[in-house]
mmCIF file of C-alpha atoms in Angstrom:
data_model
loop_
_atom_site.group_PDB
_atom_site.id
_atom_site.type_symbol
_atom_site.label_atom_id
_atom_site.label_comp_id
_atom_site.label_asym_id
_atom_site.label_seq_id
_atom_site.Cartn_x
_atom_site.Cartn_y
_atom_site.Cartn_z
ATOM 1 C CA MET A 1 -12.616 -11.999 10.950
ATOM 2 C CA HIS A 2 -12.899 -12.073 7.219
ATOM 3 C CA ASP A 3 -16.224 -12.579 5.396
ATOM 4 C CA LYS A 4 -16.303 -15.430 2.921
ATOM 5 C CA SER A 5 -16.183 -13.270 -0.126
ATOM 6 C CA ASN A 6 -13.037 -11.426 1.135
ATOM 7 C CA ARG A 7 -10.048 -12.269 -1.108
ATOM 8 C CA THR A 8 -7.242 -10.499 -2.741
ATOM 9 C CA ALA A 9 -6.092 -11.231 -6.300
ATOM 10 C CA LEU A 10 -2.469 -11.056 -7.478
ATOM 11 C CA VAL A 11 -1.138 -7.887 -9.195
ATOM 12 C CA ASP A 12 -1.104 -7.866 -12.973
ATOM 13 C CA SER A 13 2.641 -8.446 -13.225
ATOM 14 C CA PRO A 14 3.276 -11.076 -10.520
ATOM 15 C CA TRP A 15 6.947 -11.736 -11.371
ATOM 16 C CA ASP A 16 7.883 -8.119 -10.736
ATOM 17 C CA ASP A 17 7.599 -8.766 -6.988
ATOM 18 C CA PHE A 18 8.381 -12.331 -5.997
ATOM 19 C CA HIS A 19 10.036 -14.104 -3.063
ATOM 20 C CA GLY A 20 13.057 -15.918 -4.180
ATOM 21 C CA TRP A 21 14.879 -18.790 -2.424
ATOM 22 C CA SER A 22 17.898 -20.657 -3.871
ATOM 23 C CA VAL A 23 18.796 -24.307 -3.553
ATOM 24 C CA ARG A 24 21.746 -26.276 -4.876
ATOM 25 C CA VAL A 25 21.061 -29.589 -6.596
ATOM 26 C CA TYR A 26 22.799 -32.564 -4.730
ATOM 27 C CA TYR A 27 23.409 -36.041 -5.953
ATOM 28 C CA GLU A 28 20.541 -37.258 -3.671
ATOM 29 C CA ASP A 29 18.173 -35.005 -5.635
ATOM 30 C CA THR A 30 18.825 -36.777 -8.926
ATOM 31 C CA ASP A 31 17.535 -39.932 -10.547
ATOM 32 C CA ALA A 32 19.273 -42.658 -12.537
ATOM 33 C CA GLY A 33 19.236 -40.362 -15.572
ATOM 34 C CA GLY A 34 21.283 -37.688 -13.778
ATOM 35 C CA VAL A 35 18.449 -35.169 -13.651
ATOM 36 C CA VAL A 36 16.395 -33.930 -10.592
ATOM 37 C CA PHE A 37 13.809 -36.466 -9.810
ATOM 38 C CA TYR A 38 10.326 -34.939 -10.469
ATOM 39 C CA ALA A 39 8.941 -35.184 -6.921
ATOM 40 C CA ASN A 40 11.990 -33.289 -5.629
ATOM 41 C CA TYR A 41 10.851 -30.127 -7.291
ATOM 42 C CA LEU A 42 7.844 -30.282 -4.971
ATOM 43 C CA LYS A 43 10.215 -30.464 -1.987
ATOM 44 C CA PHE A 44 12.093 -27.482 -3.200
ATOM 45 C CA MET A 45 8.833 -25.533 -3.673
ATOM 46 C CA GLU A 46 7.576 -26.555 -0.183
ATOM 47 C CA ARG A 47 10.853 -25.228 1.290
ATOM 48 C CA ALA A 48 10.538 -21.898 -0.608
ATOM 49 C CA ARG A 49 6.946 -21.446 0.673
ATOM 50 C CA THR A 50 8.130 -22.006 4.252
ATOM 51 C CA GLU A 51 11.005 -19.477 3.689
ATOM 52 C CA TRP A 52 8.511 -17.055 2.283
ATOM 53 C CA LEU A 53 6.403 -17.338 5.447
ATOM 54 C CA ARG A 54 9.534 -17.030 7.585
ATOM 55 C CA SER A 55 10.348 -13.762 5.589
ATOM 56 C CA LEU A 56 6.984 -12.494 6.949
ATOM 57 C CA GLY A 57 7.943 -13.236 10.511
ATOM 58 C CA VAL A 58 5.964 -16.507 10.599
ATOM 59 C CA SER A 59 7.258 -19.664 12.086
ATOM 60 C CA GLN A 60 4.975 -22.643 11.030
ATOM 61 C CA GLN A 61 5.935 -24.330 14.324
ATOM 62 C CA GLU A 62 4.887 -21.362 16.393
ATOM 63 C CA LEU A 63 1.680 -21.082 14.412
ATOM 64 C CA SER A 64 0.981 -24.609 15.236
ATOM 65 C CA LYS A 65 1.826 -24.393 18.907
ATOM 66 C CA GLN A 66 0.302 -21.016 19.582
ATOM 67 C CA LYS A 67 -2.801 -21.025 17.443
ATOM 68 C CA GLY A 68 -3.276 -24.682 16.676
ATOM 69 C CA LEU A 69 -3.194 -24.016 12.891
ATOM 70 C CA VAL A 70 -1.118 -25.457 10.047
ATOM 71 C CA PHE A 71 -0.988 -24.997 6.338
ATOM 72 C CA VAL A 72 -1.569 -28.110 4.185
ATOM 73 C CA VAL A 73 -1.453 -28.614 0.393
ATOM 74 C CA SER A 74 -4.912 -29.248 -0.873
ATOM 75 C CA SER A 75 -4.295 -29.200 -4.661
ATOM 76 C CA LEU A 76 -1.433 -28.638 -7.044
ATOM 77 C CA SER A 77 -0.568 -28.747 -10.749
ATOM 78 C CA MET A 78 2.950 -28.950 -12.151
ATOM 79 C CA GLU A 79 4.399 -28.338 -15.523
ATOM 80 C CA TYR A 80 7.942 -29.434 -16.283
ATOM 81 C CA LYS A 81 9.812 -27.543 -18.982
ATOM 82 C CA ALA A 82 13.473 -28.555 -18.688
ATOM 83 C CA PRO A 83 15.695 -30.671 -16.422
ATOM 84 C CA ALA A 84 17.824 -29.508 -13.493
ATOM 85 C CA ARG A 85 21.187 -31.404 -13.036
ATOM 86 C CA LEU A 86 23.694 -32.037 -10.321
ATOM 87 C CA ASP A 87 25.262 -28.816 -8.851
ATOM 88 C CA ASP A 88 22.784 -26.519 -10.579
ATOM 89 C CA LEU A 89 21.899 -23.502 -8.417
ATOM 90 C CA LEU A 90 18.200 -23.161 -8.641
ATOM 91 C CA THR A 91 15.986 -20.280 -7.659
ATOM 92 C CA ILE A 92 12.381 -20.926 -6.644
ATOM 93 C CA GLN A 93 10.252 -17.896 -7.133
ATOM 94 C CA SER A 94 6.958 -17.626 -5.309
ATOM 95 C CA VAL A 95 4.026 -15.319 -5.498
ATOM 96 C CA ILE A 96 0.507 -15.278 -3.982
ATOM 97 C CA SER A 97 -2.048 -15.512 -6.790
ATOM 98 C CA ASP A 98 -5.025 -15.507 -4.573
ATOM 99 C CA ILE A 99 -5.794 -15.273 -0.893
ATOM 100 C CA ARG A 100 -9.063 -16.305 0.749
ATOM 101 C CA ARG A 101 -10.417 -16.611 4.235
ATOM 102 C CA ALA A 102 -8.786 -20.035 4.860
ATOM 103 C CA SER A 103 -6.528 -20.659 1.894
ATOM 104 C CA LEU A 104 -3.654 -19.256 -0.295
ATOM 105 C CA ASN A 105 -2.931 -19.948 -3.923
ATOM 106 C CA PHE A 106 0.772 -19.832 -4.758
ATOM 107 C CA THR A 107 2.252 -19.518 -8.240
ATOM 108 C CA GLN A 108 5.760 -20.792 -8.194
ATOM 109 C CA ARG A 109 8.451 -21.389 -10.734
ATOM 110 C CA ILE A 110 11.935 -22.928 -10.580
ATOM 111 C CA THR A 111 14.596 -21.152 -12.601
ATOM 112 C CA LEU A 112 18.161 -21.806 -13.489
ATOM 113 C CA GLN A 113 19.653 -18.399 -14.203
ATOM 114 C CA ASP A 114 16.827 -16.886 -16.316
ATOM 115 C CA LYS A 115 15.496 -20.111 -17.784
ATOM 116 C CA VAL A 116 12.253 -21.488 -16.341
ATOM 117 C CA LEU A 117 12.538 -25.265 -15.653
ATOM 118 C CA ALA A 118 9.206 -26.022 -13.853
ATOM 119 C CA ARG A 119 6.176 -24.102 -12.762
ATOM 120 C CA GLY A 120 3.394 -24.919 -10.455
ATOM 121 C CA GLN A 121 0.085 -23.840 -8.962
ATOM 122 C CA ILE A 122 -0.267 -24.845 -5.299
ATOM 123 C CA ARG A 123 -3.314 -24.275 -3.127
ATOM 124 C CA VAL A 124 -2.662 -24.459 0.643
ATOM 125 C CA GLY A 125 -5.399 -24.484 3.154
ATOM 126 C CA CYS A 126 -5.164 -23.275 6.770
ATOM 127 C CA VAL A 127 -6.605 -25.961 8.999
ATOM 128 C CA ASP A 128 -7.152 -26.528 12.719
ATOM 129 C CA ILE A 129 -4.557 -29.069 13.814
ATOM 130 C CA ASN A 130 -6.933 -30.865 16.079
ATOM 131 C CA THR A 131 -9.882 -31.288 13.708
ATOM 132 C CA MET A 132 -8.065 -30.937 10.350
ATOM 133 C CA ARG A 133 -10.995 -28.805 9.221
ATOM 134 C CA PRO A 134 -10.526 -25.425 7.460
ATOM 135 C CA ALA A 135 -9.886 -22.508 9.721
ATOM 136 C CA ALA A 136 -9.556 -18.757 9.090
ATOM 137 C CA ILE A 137 -6.097 -17.408 8.561
ATOM 138 C CA PRO A 138 -5.449 -15.227 11.602
ATOM 139 C CA PRO A 139 -6.230 -11.608 10.876
ATOM 140 C CA ASP A 140 -2.775 -10.265 11.568
ATOM 141 C CA LEU A 141 -1.233 -12.933 9.213
ATOM 142 C CA TYR A 142 -3.973 -12.328 6.579
ATOM 143 C CA LYS A 143 -3.102 -8.583 6.605
ATOM 144 C CA ARG A 144 0.743 -9.318 6.177
ATOM 145 C CA ILE A 145 0.033 -11.738 3.329
ATOM 146 C CA SER A 146 -2.327 -9.269 1.580
ATOM 147 C CA SER A 147 0.045 -6.414 1.867
ATOM 148 C CA THR A 148 2.856 -8.466 0.137
ATOM 149 C CA SER A 149 0.556 -9.552 -2.674
ATOM 150 C CA GLN A 150 -0.443 -5.947 -3.427
ATOM 151 C CA ARG A 151 2.988 -4.335 -3.638
#
C-alpha cells in the first residue's frame, strides 16, 4: 500500500521518453470547416492513454473485472495550436507528469510530423467501480507506472 504522500514526479526532459500512438484523420473526425473537430482530439488522447496502459500489460477491461477498478478523467486542460485535416497521420505522445496513490497526471501532445498541434494536461483517478470513490492504484501497477516515468 502507498502512503498519501507517496508520488513520483516526471523526469526533467519528459519528451525524451514518451509513449507514442498514431491515428489517421478520417472524414468523420472533421467538422464543416474541414479540420478535426476539437472534441475529437480528446478521443485520440483517450485512445493513446489506453494503448499506453496496454503497453504496460494492463487491460482496462481486466482491471475492472478482476479488481473492480476503473480510471476516470477528473480534470483536463487543452491548448489548441494548429488544425489537423483529413488524411493527416497524427502521433499522440503521452508521458506521466505525476503519479499519486489514486491518480495519474498525463501530459499529452498531438503532433503532425514534428509540429505540435495540441497539448493537454489530463488527470485520471483510479476509482472503485461499485462506489465510484477513489481507490489506490494496485501496487504492482503503481510500480510499473513509476518505473516508466523514471526512465
